[in-house]
Amino acid sequence: MPQRSTLKLDGLGKLDKQVHEAAADGLELWMEHNLQVSREQVPHEEGTLERTGVASVDRASLTGAVSYDTPYATIQHERLDFQHDGGRKAKYLEDPWDSEAKVGLEIVAAQVRRALQ
């Protein structure tokens, strides 16, 4: 079963096309950033789980996701009692969302600012 974390930038109201595109660009960068951070934490024995990681963005709805697709992705994410190599752990998606939220918002804001200049 795949493990996925999703974010939707809502509450922005109707954006003009230029600002919407900039926000989508920023969201893509944010999802790539979160994917990289999560890849540094994802449990790693042979690297199979890590290699399935993907960042995706629906530009129209400003929805982004980071996901991993193996039969054991959810189990590895949720089981806090599993032992992992140094730096690897459960909550490999959830924790980057929490720790990198401010960085992600700054990434989106920077893209929007550039579009408005």
PDB file of C-alpha atoms in Angstrom:
ATOM      1  CA  MET A   1       0.000   0.000   0.000  1.00  0.00           C
ATOM      2  CA  PRO A   2       1.445   3.400  -0.933  1.00  0.00           C
ATOM      3  CA  GLN A   3       2.196   5.959   1.758  1.00  0.00           C
ATOM      4  CA  ARG A   4       1.338   9.519   0.757  1.00  0.00           C
ATOM      5  CA  SER A   5       1.285  12.974   2.326  1.00  0.00           C
ATOM      6  CA  THR A   6      -0.691  15.648   0.528  1.00  0.00           C
ATOM      7  CA  LEU A   7      -0.866  19.412   0.830  1.00  0.00           C
ATOM      8  CA  LYS A   8      -3.369  21.774  -0.796  1.00  0.00           C
ATOM      9  CA  LEU A   9      -2.672  25.485  -0.939  1.00  0.00           C
ATOM     10  CA  ASP A  10      -6.167  26.805  -0.351  1.00  0.00           C
ATOM     11  CA  GLY A  11      -7.513  29.967   1.136  1.00  0.00           C
ATOM     12  CA  LEU A  12      -5.669  31.917  -1.542  1.00  0.00           C
ATOM     13  CA  GLY A  13      -8.829  32.984  -3.316  1.00  0.00           C
ATOM     14  CA  LYS A  14      -8.872  33.532  -7.047  1.00  0.00           C
ATOM     15  CA  LEU A  15      -5.360  34.260  -8.262  1.00  0.00           C
ATOM     16  CA  ASP A  16      -4.404  35.857 -11.522  1.00  0.00           C
ATOM     17  CA  LYS A  17      -2.739  33.487 -13.965  1.00  0.00           C
ATOM     18  CA  GLN A  18       0.791  34.753 -13.360  1.00  0.00           C
ATOM     19  CA  VAL A  19       0.544  34.445  -9.570  1.00  0.00           C
ATOM     20  CA  HIS A  20      -1.158  31.051  -9.822  1.00  0.00           C
ATOM     21  CA  GLU A  21       1.650  29.740 -12.064  1.00  0.00           C
ATOM     22  CA  ALA A  22       4.278  31.116  -9.679  1.00  0.00           C
ATOM     23  CA  ALA A  23       2.552  29.466  -6.709  1.00  0.00           C
ATOM     24  CA  ALA A  24       2.473  26.173  -8.643  1.00  0.00           C
ATOM     25  CA  ASP A  25       6.185  26.531  -9.446  1.00  0.00           C
ATOM     26  CA  GLY A  26       6.883  27.141  -5.763  1.00  0.00           C
ATOM     27  CA  LEU A  27       4.759  24.176  -4.763  1.00  0.00           C
ATOM     28  CA  GLU A  28       6.744  21.940  -7.138  1.00  0.00           C
ATOM     29  CA  LEU A  29       9.985  23.130  -5.556  1.00  0.00           C
ATOM     30  CA  TRP A  30       8.540  22.563  -2.079  1.00  0.00           C
ATOM     31  CA  MET A  31       7.470  19.002  -2.903  1.00  0.00           C
ATOM     32  CA  GLU A  32      10.919  18.236  -4.355  1.00  0.00           C
ATOM     33  CA  HIS A  33      12.491  19.668  -1.197  1.00  0.00           C
ATOM     34  CA  ASN A  34      10.269  17.528   1.039  1.00  0.00           C
ATOM     35  CA  LEU A  35      11.041  14.465  -1.075  1.00  0.00           C
ATOM     36  CA  GLN A  36      14.763  15.045  -0.585  1.00  0.00           C
ATOM     37  CA  VAL A  37      14.397  15.506   3.178  1.00  0.00           C
ATOM     38  CA  SER A  38      12.219  12.404   3.469  1.00  0.00           C
ATOM     39  CA  ARG A  39      14.686  10.347   1.393  1.00  0.00           C
ATOM     40  CA  GLU A  40      17.310  11.100   4.025  1.00  0.00           C
ATOM     41  CA  GLN A  41      15.012   9.622   6.712  1.00  0.00           C
ATOM     42  CA  VAL A  42      13.225   6.773   4.915  1.00  0.00           C
ATOM     43  CA  PRO A  43      14.122   3.295   6.237  1.00  0.00           C
ATOM     44  CA  HIS A  44      16.900   1.896   4.087  1.00  0.00           C
ATOM     45  CA  GLU A  45      18.071  -1.661   3.842  1.00  0.00           C
ATOM     46  CA  GLU A  46      18.354  -2.289   0.123  1.00  0.00           C
ATOM     47  CA  GLY A  47      17.073   1.123  -1.014  1.00  0.00           C
ATOM     48  CA  THR A  48      13.895  -0.170  -2.638  1.00  0.00           C
ATOM     49  CA  LEU A  49      11.542   2.005  -0.589  1.00  0.00           C
ATOM     50  CA  GLU A  50      13.719   5.073  -1.080  1.00  0.00           C
ATOM     51  CA  ARG A  51      13.785   4.607  -4.861  1.00  0.00           C
ATOM     52  CA  THR A  52       9.977   4.635  -5.072  1.00  0.00           C
ATOM     53  CA  GLY A  53       9.721   8.160  -3.647  1.00  0.00           C
ATOM     54  CA  VAL A  54       8.091  10.698  -5.931  1.00  0.00           C
ATOM     55  CA  ALA A  55       6.938  14.310  -5.677  1.00  0.00           C
ATOM     56  CA  SER A  56       3.878  15.366  -7.634  1.00  0.00           C
ATOM     57  CA  VAL A  57       1.841  18.532  -8.094  1.00  0.00           C
ATOM     58  CA  ASP A  58      -1.583  19.207  -9.565  1.00  0.00           C
ATOM     59  CA  ARG A  59      -0.937  22.717 -10.814  1.00  0.00           C
ATOM     60  CA  ALA A  60      -4.609  23.498 -11.420  1.00  0.00           C
ATOM     61  CA  SER A  61      -5.698  22.799  -7.847  1.00  0.00           C
ATOM     62  CA  LEU A  62      -2.367  23.758  -6.214  1.00  0.00           C
ATOM     63  CA  THR A  63      -2.167  20.362  -4.543  1.00  0.00           C
ATOM     64  CA  GLY A  64       1.170  18.683  -3.953  1.00  0.00           C
ATOM     65  CA  ALA A  65       2.156  15.286  -2.630  1.00  0.00           C
ATOM     66  CA  VAL A  66       5.152  13.182  -1.728  1.00  0.00           C
ATOM     67  CA  SER A  67       4.610   9.460  -1.864  1.00  0.00           C
ATOM     68  CA  TYR A  68       6.373   6.121  -1.631  1.00  0.00           C
ATOM     69  CA  ASP A  69       4.991   3.048  -3.337  1.00  0.00           C
ATOM     70  CA  THR A  70       5.881  -0.348  -1.926  1.00  0.00           C
ATOM     71  CA  PRO A  71       3.646  -2.904  -0.194  1.00  0.00           C
ATOM     72  CA  TYR A  72       5.347  -2.038   3.111  1.00  0.00           C
ATOM     73  CA  ALA A  73       5.586   1.765   2.837  1.00  0.00           C
ATOM     74  CA  THR A  74       2.745   2.420   5.282  1.00  0.00           C
ATOM     75  CA  ILE A  75       3.962  -0.180   7.779  1.00  0.00           C
ATOM     76  CA  GLN A  76       7.465   1.306   7.746  1.00  0.00           C
ATOM     77  CA  HIS A  77       6.007   4.789   8.203  1.00  0.00           C
ATOM     78  CA  GLU A  78       3.709   3.934  11.088  1.00  0.00           C
ATOM     79  CA  ARG A  79       5.584   1.312  13.143  1.00  0.00           C
ATOM     80  CA  LEU A  80       7.575   3.190  15.748  1.00  0.00           C
ATOM     81  CA  ASP A  81       8.894  -0.032  17.257  1.00  0.00           C
ATOM     82  CA  PHE A  82      10.950  -1.038  14.182  1.00  0.00           C
ATOM     83  CA  GLN A  83      14.723  -0.622  14.403  1.00  0.00           C
ATOM     84  CA  HIS A  84      16.381   1.372  11.597  1.00  0.00           C
ATOM     85  CA  ASP A  85      19.904   2.308  10.556  1.00  0.00           C
ATOM     86  CA  GLY A  86      21.281   5.597  11.882  1.00  0.00           C
ATOM     87  CA  GLY A  87      19.319   8.605  10.686  1.00  0.00           C
ATOM     88  CA  ARG A  88      16.562   6.401   9.223  1.00  0.00           C
ATOM     89  CA  LYS A  89      13.194   6.163  10.939  1.00  0.00           C
ATOM     90  CA  ALA A  90       9.454   5.819  10.895  1.00  0.00           C
ATOM     91  CA  LYS A  91       7.409   8.965  10.159  1.00  0.00           C
ATOM     92  CA  TYR A  92       9.704   9.663   7.199  1.00  0.00           C
ATOM     93  CA  LEU A  93       6.919  11.642   5.489  1.00  0.00           C
ATOM     94  CA  GLU A  94       5.145  13.200   8.440  1.00  0.00           C
ATOM     95  CA  ASP A  95       8.217  14.634  10.149  1.00  0.00           C
ATOM     96  CA  PRO A  96       9.558  16.498   7.079  1.00  0.00           C
ATOM     97  CA  TRP A  97       6.116  18.092   6.582  1.00  0.00           C
ATOM     98  CA  ASP A  98       6.318  19.429  10.136  1.00  0.00           C
ATOM     99  CA  SER A  99       9.991  20.408  10.172  1.00  0.00           C
ATOM    100  CA  GLU A 100      10.062  21.922   6.671  1.00  0.00           C
ATOM    101  CA  ALA A 101       6.707  23.748   6.596  1.00  0.00           C
ATOM    102  CA  LYS A 102       8.232  27.195   7.120  1.00  0.00           C
ATOM    103  CA  VAL A 103      10.879  26.545   4.459  1.00  0.00           C
ATOM    104  CA  GLY A 104       8.179  25.358   2.050  1.00  0.00           C
ATOM    105  CA  LEU A 105       6.055  28.436   2.536  1.00  0.00           C
ATOM    106  CA  GLU A 106       9.120  30.619   2.011  1.00  0.00           C
ATOM    107  CA  ILE A 107       9.844  28.784  -1.248  1.00  0.00           C
ATOM    108  CA  VAL A 108       6.311  29.436  -2.541  1.00  0.00           C
ATOM    109  CA  ALA A 109       6.382  33.053  -1.368  1.00  0.00           C
ATOM    110  CA  ALA A 110       9.715  33.647  -3.133  1.00  0.00           C
ATOM    111  CA  GLN A 111       8.308  32.355  -6.413  1.00  0.00           C
ATOM    112  CA  VAL A 112       5.225  34.583  -6.092  1.00  0.00           C
ATOM    113  CA  ARG A 113       7.369  37.624  -5.246  1.00  0.00           C
ATOM    114  CA  ARG A 114       9.489  37.020  -8.354  1.00  0.00           C
ATOM    115  CA  ALA A 115       6.351  36.852 -10.491  1.00  0.00           C
ATOM    116  CA  LEU A 116       5.166  40.194  -9.129  1.00  0.00           C
ATOM    117  CA  GLN A 117       8.407  42.050  -9.805  1.00  0.00           C
TER     118      GLN A 117
END
